[in-house]
């Protein structure tokens, strides 16, 4: 885990533990003495791509440094129903206090990695699977990490990563100039000359106009596979073409076969089915 990811995950953990009031678990405090110890087992209840397990030691350390943790799976490993993912040994009060936080983090990361991998497997190496900024507030580092574990690639982490000229930019510039695309490139290059520029278009005519200004990348929004195939034929080498908009597991193969370089999927992070797992003491 790199330093920046660890910093962000640690911050997320601190907020989660504060939110859950782990020092005020009145049920566990009523039932168990501080000296009572136990062993907790994290068990996978359906097949999945494992992600976020490396966060468990950070969670345990934040709740109670006396807890000893052993991880039984690696990040990105294929887990099977019934697999033992991790064990934690220590005071029962502490184990019960961290249970929900641990499951929430690991389950969420594993669910994203698993869903991402389904898309990656579906395109079979024909193009990149990209995430978006459609992430839970405050959890972008976690979610984008899970996408990478699932075999996907990260799009912009934040607004400062690269220039992305979208429909709202062009619409507003259209109030100021008769050539909003030309003006957007002029202003972008003047403001951030060292940043890559991507522009969003939703038609072949928009693509042709954008190509005049030699962008680094073009986002083809809500265009059909047939239109995208024509766009690929029109586009010179060296410009990264990305497709987006309403693409799902049922339709993605037809888009991947157009020759597109990447497909961005909002569902990787904003609409996922939770992978089932249990924490048993």
Short mmCIF file of C-alpha atoms in Angstrom, two decimals:
data_model
loop_
_atom_site.label_atom_id
_atom_site.label_comp_id
_atom_site.label_asym_id
_atom_site.label_seq_id
_atom_site.Cartn_x
_atom_site.Cartn_y
_atom_site.Cartn_z
CA UNK A 1 0.00 0.00 0.00
CA UNK A 2 1.53 3.31 -1.03
CA UNK A 3 1.82 6.16 1.45
CA UNK A 4 -0.96 8.31 -0.04
CA UNK A 5 -3.45 5.44 -0.11
CA UNK A 6 -2.60 4.50 3.48
CA UNK A 7 -3.06 8.12 4.56
CA UNK A 8 -6.49 8.34 2.92
CA UNK A 9 -7.66 4.94 4.19
CA UNK A 10 -6.49 5.77 7.70
CA UNK A 11 -8.53 8.97 7.55
CA UNK A 12 -11.58 7.01 6.36
CA UNK A 13 -11.13 4.49 9.16
CA UNK A 14 -10.89 7.19 11.82
CA UNK A 15 -14.14 8.75 10.61
CA UNK A 16 -15.89 5.38 10.44
CA UNK A 17 -14.88 4.42 13.98
CA UNK A 18 -15.94 7.82 15.29
CA UNK A 19 -19.26 7.48 13.50
CA UNK A 20 -19.86 4.04 15.04
CA UNK A 21 -18.80 5.17 18.55
CA UNK A 22 -16.67 2.07 19.03
CA UNK A 23 -15.69 3.18 22.53
CA UNK A 24 -19.36 3.19 23.53
CA UNK A 25 -20.45 -0.35 22.58
CA UNK A 26 -22.84 -0.71 25.51
CA UNK A 27 -23.98 -4.21 24.49
CA UNK A 28 -20.49 -5.72 24.43
CA UNK A 29 -19.46 -3.84 27.57
CA UNK A 30 -22.49 -5.26 29.35
CA UNK A 31 -21.84 -8.83 28.23
CA UNK A 32 -18.05 -9.21 28.45
CA UNK A 33 -15.29 -8.32 30.87
CA UNK A 34 -12.23 -6.50 29.49
CA UNK A 35 -10.17 -9.65 30.09
CA UNK A 36 -12.36 -11.86 27.86
CA UNK A 37 -10.52 -12.82 24.66
CA UNK A 38 -11.54 -14.56 21.45
CA UNK A 39 -10.75 -15.31 17.83
CA UNK A 40 -12.69 -13.74 14.96
CA UNK A 41 -12.84 -15.27 11.48
CA UNK A 42 -13.69 -13.32 8.34
CA UNK A 43 -15.31 -15.74 5.90
CA UNK A 44 -16.26 -15.23 2.26
CA UNK A 45 -19.78 -16.39 1.42
CA UNK A 46 -19.62 -16.17 -2.37
CA UNK A 47 -16.94 -16.19 -5.08
CA UNK A 48 -15.17 -12.84 -5.46
CA UNK A 49 -11.99 -10.92 -6.26
CA UNK A 50 -10.47 -10.06 -2.89
CA UNK A 51 -9.71 -6.39 -2.20
CA UNK A 52 -9.36 -4.24 0.90
CA UNK A 53 -8.16 -7.06 3.13
CA UNK A 54 -4.97 -5.09 3.72
CA UNK A 55 -7.08 -2.47 5.50
CA UNK A 56 -7.92 -4.89 8.33
CA UNK A 57 -4.63 -4.46 10.25
CA UNK A 58 -5.13 -0.67 10.12
CA UNK A 59 -8.65 -1.01 11.52
CA UNK A 60 -7.53 -3.36 14.29
CA UNK A 61 -4.61 -1.11 15.22
CA UNK A 62 -6.94 1.89 15.43
CA UNK A 63 -9.38 0.07 17.73
CA UNK A 64 -6.99 -1.92 19.91
CA UNK A 65 -3.25 -2.45 19.31
CA UNK A 66 -3.46 -5.69 21.32
CA UNK A 67 -5.34 -7.41 18.48
CA UNK A 68 -3.24 -9.79 16.38
CA UNK A 69 -4.24 -10.17 12.73
CA UNK A 70 -3.42 -12.81 10.12
CA UNK A 71 -4.45 -12.41 6.49
CA UNK A 72 -5.07 -15.61 4.54
CA UNK A 73 -5.59 -14.13 1.06
CA UNK A 74 -3.71 -11.67 -1.13
CA UNK A 75 -5.16 -8.60 -2.80
CA UNK A 76 -6.55 -9.50 -6.22
CA UNK A 77 -6.72 -13.20 -5.43
CA UNK A 78 -9.80 -15.12 -6.53
CA UNK A 79 -11.72 -16.14 -3.42
CA UNK A 80 -14.22 -18.98 -3.29
CA UNK A 81 -17.36 -19.36 -1.22
CA UNK A 82 -16.38 -20.54 2.27
CA UNK A 83 -12.78 -19.31 2.10
CA UNK A 84 -11.21 -17.99 5.29
CA UNK A 85 -10.00 -14.47 4.52
CA UNK A 86 -8.50 -13.40 7.85
CA UNK A 87 -8.35 -14.15 11.56
CA UNK A 88 -8.07 -11.65 14.40
CA UNK A 89 -7.25 -12.52 18.01
CA UNK A 90 -7.73 -10.25 21.00
CA UNK A 91 -10.22 -8.82 23.51
CA UNK A 92 -13.79 -9.76 22.56
CA UNK A 93 -14.99 -6.23 23.28
CA UNK A 94 -12.55 -4.87 20.73
CA UNK A 95 -13.33 -7.52 18.12
CA UNK A 96 -17.04 -6.80 18.35
CA UNK A 97 -16.43 -3.06 18.22
CA UNK A 98 -14.56 -3.25 14.93
CA UNK A 99 -16.71 -5.93 13.27
CA UNK A 100 -19.00 -3.68 11.24
CA UNK A 101 -16.29 -1.23 10.21
CA UNK A 102 -14.05 -4.06 9.02
CA UNK A 103 -16.81 -5.70 6.99
CA UNK A 104 -17.89 -2.38 5.49
CA UNK A 105 -14.43 -1.56 4.16
CA UNK A 106 -13.48 -5.03 2.93
CA UNK A 107 -16.90 -5.85 1.52
CA UNK A 108 -17.08 -2.57 -0.39
CA UNK A 109 -13.61 -2.89 -1.90
CA UNK A 110 -14.14 -6.55 -2.77
CA UNK A 111 -17.49 -5.78 -4.40
CA UNK A 112 -15.95 -3.08 -6.61
CA UNK A 113 -12.99 -5.28 -7.57
CA UNK A 114 -15.31 -8.15 -8.42
CA UNK A 115 -17.63 -6.02 -10.55
CA UNK A 116 -14.68 -4.40 -12.31
CA UNK A 117 -13.20 -7.79 -13.12
CA UNK A 118 -16.45 -8.91 -14.73
CA UNK A 119 -16.13 -6.03 -17.19
CA UNK A 120 -12.43 -6.71 -17.73
CA UNK A 121 -13.14 -10.36 -18.51
CA UNK A 122 -15.96 -9.42 -20.88
CA UNK A 123 -13.75 -7.25 -23.13
CA UNK A 124 -10.98 -9.87 -23.11
CA UNK A 125 -8.11 -7.42 -23.46
CA UNK A 126 -9.53 -5.51 -26.42
CA UNK A 127 -9.64 -2.20 -24.51
CA UNK A 128 -9.15 -0.62 -21.09
CA UNK A 129 -11.91 -0.59 -18.50
CA UNK A 130 -11.90 2.85 -16.84
CA UNK A 131 -13.59 4.19 -13.74
CA UNK A 132 -15.10 7.67 -13.28
CA UNK A 133 -15.40 10.34 -10.59
CA UNK A 134 -18.85 8.97 -9.70
CA UNK A 135 -17.62 7.89 -6.28
CA UNK A 136 -18.85 8.07 -2.70
CA UNK A 137 -17.81 11.40 -1.14
CA UNK A 138 -14.60 10.92 0.81
CA UNK A 139 -13.99 7.37 -0.44
CA UNK A 140 -12.49 7.98 -3.88
CA UNK A 141 -9.03 6.61 -3.06
CA UNK A 142 -10.55 3.42 -1.67
CA UNK A 143 -12.88 2.93 -4.62
CA UNK A 144 -10.29 3.66 -7.28
CA UNK A 145 -7.85 1.33 -5.53
CA UNK A 146 -10.45 -1.44 -5.70
CA UNK A 147 -10.95 -0.79 -9.42
CA UNK A 148 -7.22 -1.32 -9.99
CA UNK A 149 -7.28 -4.55 -8.01
CA UNK A 150 -10.10 -5.75 -10.26
CA UNK A 151 -8.01 -5.12 -13.36
CA UNK A 152 -9.45 -1.74 -14.32
CA UNK A 153 -7.64 1.54 -14.83
CA UNK A 154 -8.23 4.89 -13.18
CA UNK A 155 -9.54 7.91 -15.05
CA UNK A 156 -9.01 11.33 -13.46
CA UNK A 157 -8.54 11.17 -9.70
CA UNK A 158 -9.64 14.79 -9.35
CA UNK A 159 -10.37 17.91 -11.38
CA UNK A 160 -6.71 18.93 -11.42
CA UNK A 161 -5.45 15.75 -13.08
CA UNK A 162 -6.11 16.78 -16.66
CA UNK A 163 -8.26 19.06 -18.79
CA UNK A 164 -11.62 17.51 -19.70
CA UNK A 165 -13.81 19.80 -21.77
CA UNK A 166 -17.41 18.65 -21.37
CA UNK A 167 -20.80 19.69 -22.72
CA UNK A 168 -21.43 22.24 -19.96
CA UNK A 169 -18.12 23.98 -20.67
CA UNK A 170 -18.96 24.22 -24.37
CA UNK A 171 -22.53 25.30 -23.69
CA UNK A 172 -21.39 28.18 -21.49
CA UNK A 173 -18.63 29.20 -23.91
CA UNK A 174 -21.28 29.24 -26.63
CA UNK A 175 -22.71 32.29 -24.90
CA UNK A 176 -19.41 34.10 -25.44
CA UNK A 177 -18.17 32.92 -28.82
CA UNK A 178 -19.37 31.37 -32.06
CA UNK A 179 -16.56 28.79 -31.88
CA UNK A 180 -16.74 27.26 -28.38
CA UNK A 181 -14.58 24.22 -29.19
CA UNK A 182 -11.80 26.37 -30.64
CA UNK A 183 -12.02 28.79 -27.73
CA UNK A 184 -11.96 25.98 -25.15
CA UNK A 185 -8.70 24.60 -26.55
CA UNK A 186 -7.15 28.07 -26.70
CA UNK A 187 -8.01 28.80 -23.08
CA UNK A 188 -7.07 25.32 -21.83
CA UNK A 189 -3.62 25.41 -23.40
CA UNK A 190 -2.99 28.91 -22.11
CA UNK A 191 -4.07 28.05 -18.57
CA UNK A 192 -2.44 24.60 -18.21
CA UNK A 193 0.12 24.10 -21.00
CA UNK A 194 1.59 20.96 -19.43
CA UNK A 195 -1.69 19.13 -18.90
CA UNK A 196 -3.26 16.67 -21.33
CA UNK A 197 -6.52 17.77 -22.92
CA UNK A 198 -9.54 15.54 -23.45
CA UNK A 199 -12.80 16.73 -24.99
CA UNK A 200 -16.26 15.19 -24.88
CA UNK A 201 -18.25 14.88 -28.12
CA UNK A 202 -21.57 13.18 -28.85
CA UNK A 203 -21.56 13.03 -32.65
CA UNK A 204 -19.27 12.39 -35.59
CA UNK A 205 -19.55 16.04 -36.60
CA UNK A 206 -18.39 17.06 -33.13
CA UNK A 207 -15.51 14.60 -33.42
CA UNK A 208 -14.37 16.06 -36.73
CA UNK A 209 -14.41 19.55 -35.25
CA UNK A 210 -12.43 18.46 -32.17
CA UNK A 211 -9.81 16.68 -34.27
CA UNK A 212 -8.81 20.01 -35.84
CA UNK A 213 -7.28 21.02 -32.50
CA UNK A 214 -5.31 17.81 -31.86
CA UNK A 215 -6.53 16.79 -28.39
CA UNK A 216 -4.72 14.11 -26.43
CA UNK A 217 -7.95 12.18 -25.90
CA UNK A 218 -11.60 12.26 -26.96
CA UNK A 219 -14.57 11.04 -24.95
CA UNK A 220 -17.34 9.68 -27.19
CA UNK A 221 -20.49 10.14 -25.14
CA UNK A 222 -23.67 8.14 -25.71
CA UNK A 223 -22.72 7.07 -29.21
CA UNK A 224 -23.69 3.71 -30.71
CA UNK A 225 -21.13 0.99 -31.53
CA UNK A 226 -21.66 1.76 -35.22
CA UNK A 227 -20.89 5.45 -34.68
CA UNK A 228 -17.87 4.63 -32.53
CA UNK A 229 -16.47 2.30 -35.19
CA UNK A 230 -16.66 5.19 -37.67
CA UNK A 231 -15.03 7.47 -35.11
CA UNK A 232 -12.13 5.04 -34.73
CA UNK A 233 -11.66 5.06 -38.51
CA UNK A 234 -11.64 8.87 -38.58
CA UNK A 235 -9.25 9.35 -35.69
CA UNK A 236 -5.48 9.46 -36.34
CA UNK A 237 -3.07 7.43 -34.24
CA UNK A 238 -1.92 8.97 -30.99
CA UNK A 239 -5.32 10.18 -29.81
CA UNK A 240 -6.89 8.08 -27.05
CA UNK A 241 -10.55 7.31 -27.75
CA UNK A 242 -12.85 6.60 -24.83
CA UNK A 243 -16.48 5.50 -24.99
CA UNK A 244 -18.98 6.20 -22.23
CA UNK A 245 -22.68 6.40 -21.51
CA UNK A 246 -25.12 3.61 -20.70
CA UNK A 247 -22.71 0.77 -21.44
CA UNK A 248 -23.30 -2.39 -19.39
CA UNK A 249 -22.17 -6.01 -19.22
CA UNK A 250 -24.69 -7.00 -21.88
CA UNK A 251 -23.58 -4.41 -24.43
CA UNK A 252 -19.91 -3.83 -23.64
CA UNK A 253 -18.54 -6.49 -25.97
CA UNK A 254 -20.03 -4.75 -29.01
CA UNK A 255 -18.29 -1.51 -27.97
CA UNK A 256 -14.96 -3.23 -27.27
CA UNK A 257 -14.92 -4.70 -30.77
CA UNK A 258 -15.04 -1.26 -32.42
CA UNK A 259 -11.35 -0.61 -31.82
CA UNK A 260 -11.98 1.86 -29.00
CA UNK A 261 -9.05 2.33 -26.59
CA UNK A 262 -11.04 2.54 -23.35
CA UNK A 263 -14.56 2.31 -21.97
CA UNK A 264 -15.51 4.21 -18.81
CA UNK A 265 -18.15 2.66 -16.56
CA UNK A 266 -19.82 4.63 -13.75
CA UNK A 267 -21.35 1.43 -12.37
CA UNK A 268 -17.92 0.26 -11.19
CA UNK A 269 -18.29 2.55 -8.18
CA UNK A 270 -21.81 3.97 -7.96
CA UNK A 271 -24.02 0.88 -8.42
CA UNK A 272 -22.54 -2.31 -7.06
CA UNK A 273 -23.97 -5.48 -5.56
CA UNK A 274 -22.42 -6.24 -2.17
CA UNK A 275 -20.37 -9.42 -1.91
CA UNK A 276 -21.53 -11.42 1.11
CA UNK A 277 -19.06 -12.16 3.92
CA UNK A 278 -19.30 -12.84 7.64
CA UNK A 279 -17.29 -12.03 10.76
CA UNK A 280 -17.65 -14.84 13.29
CA UNK A 281 -16.24 -14.98 16.83
#
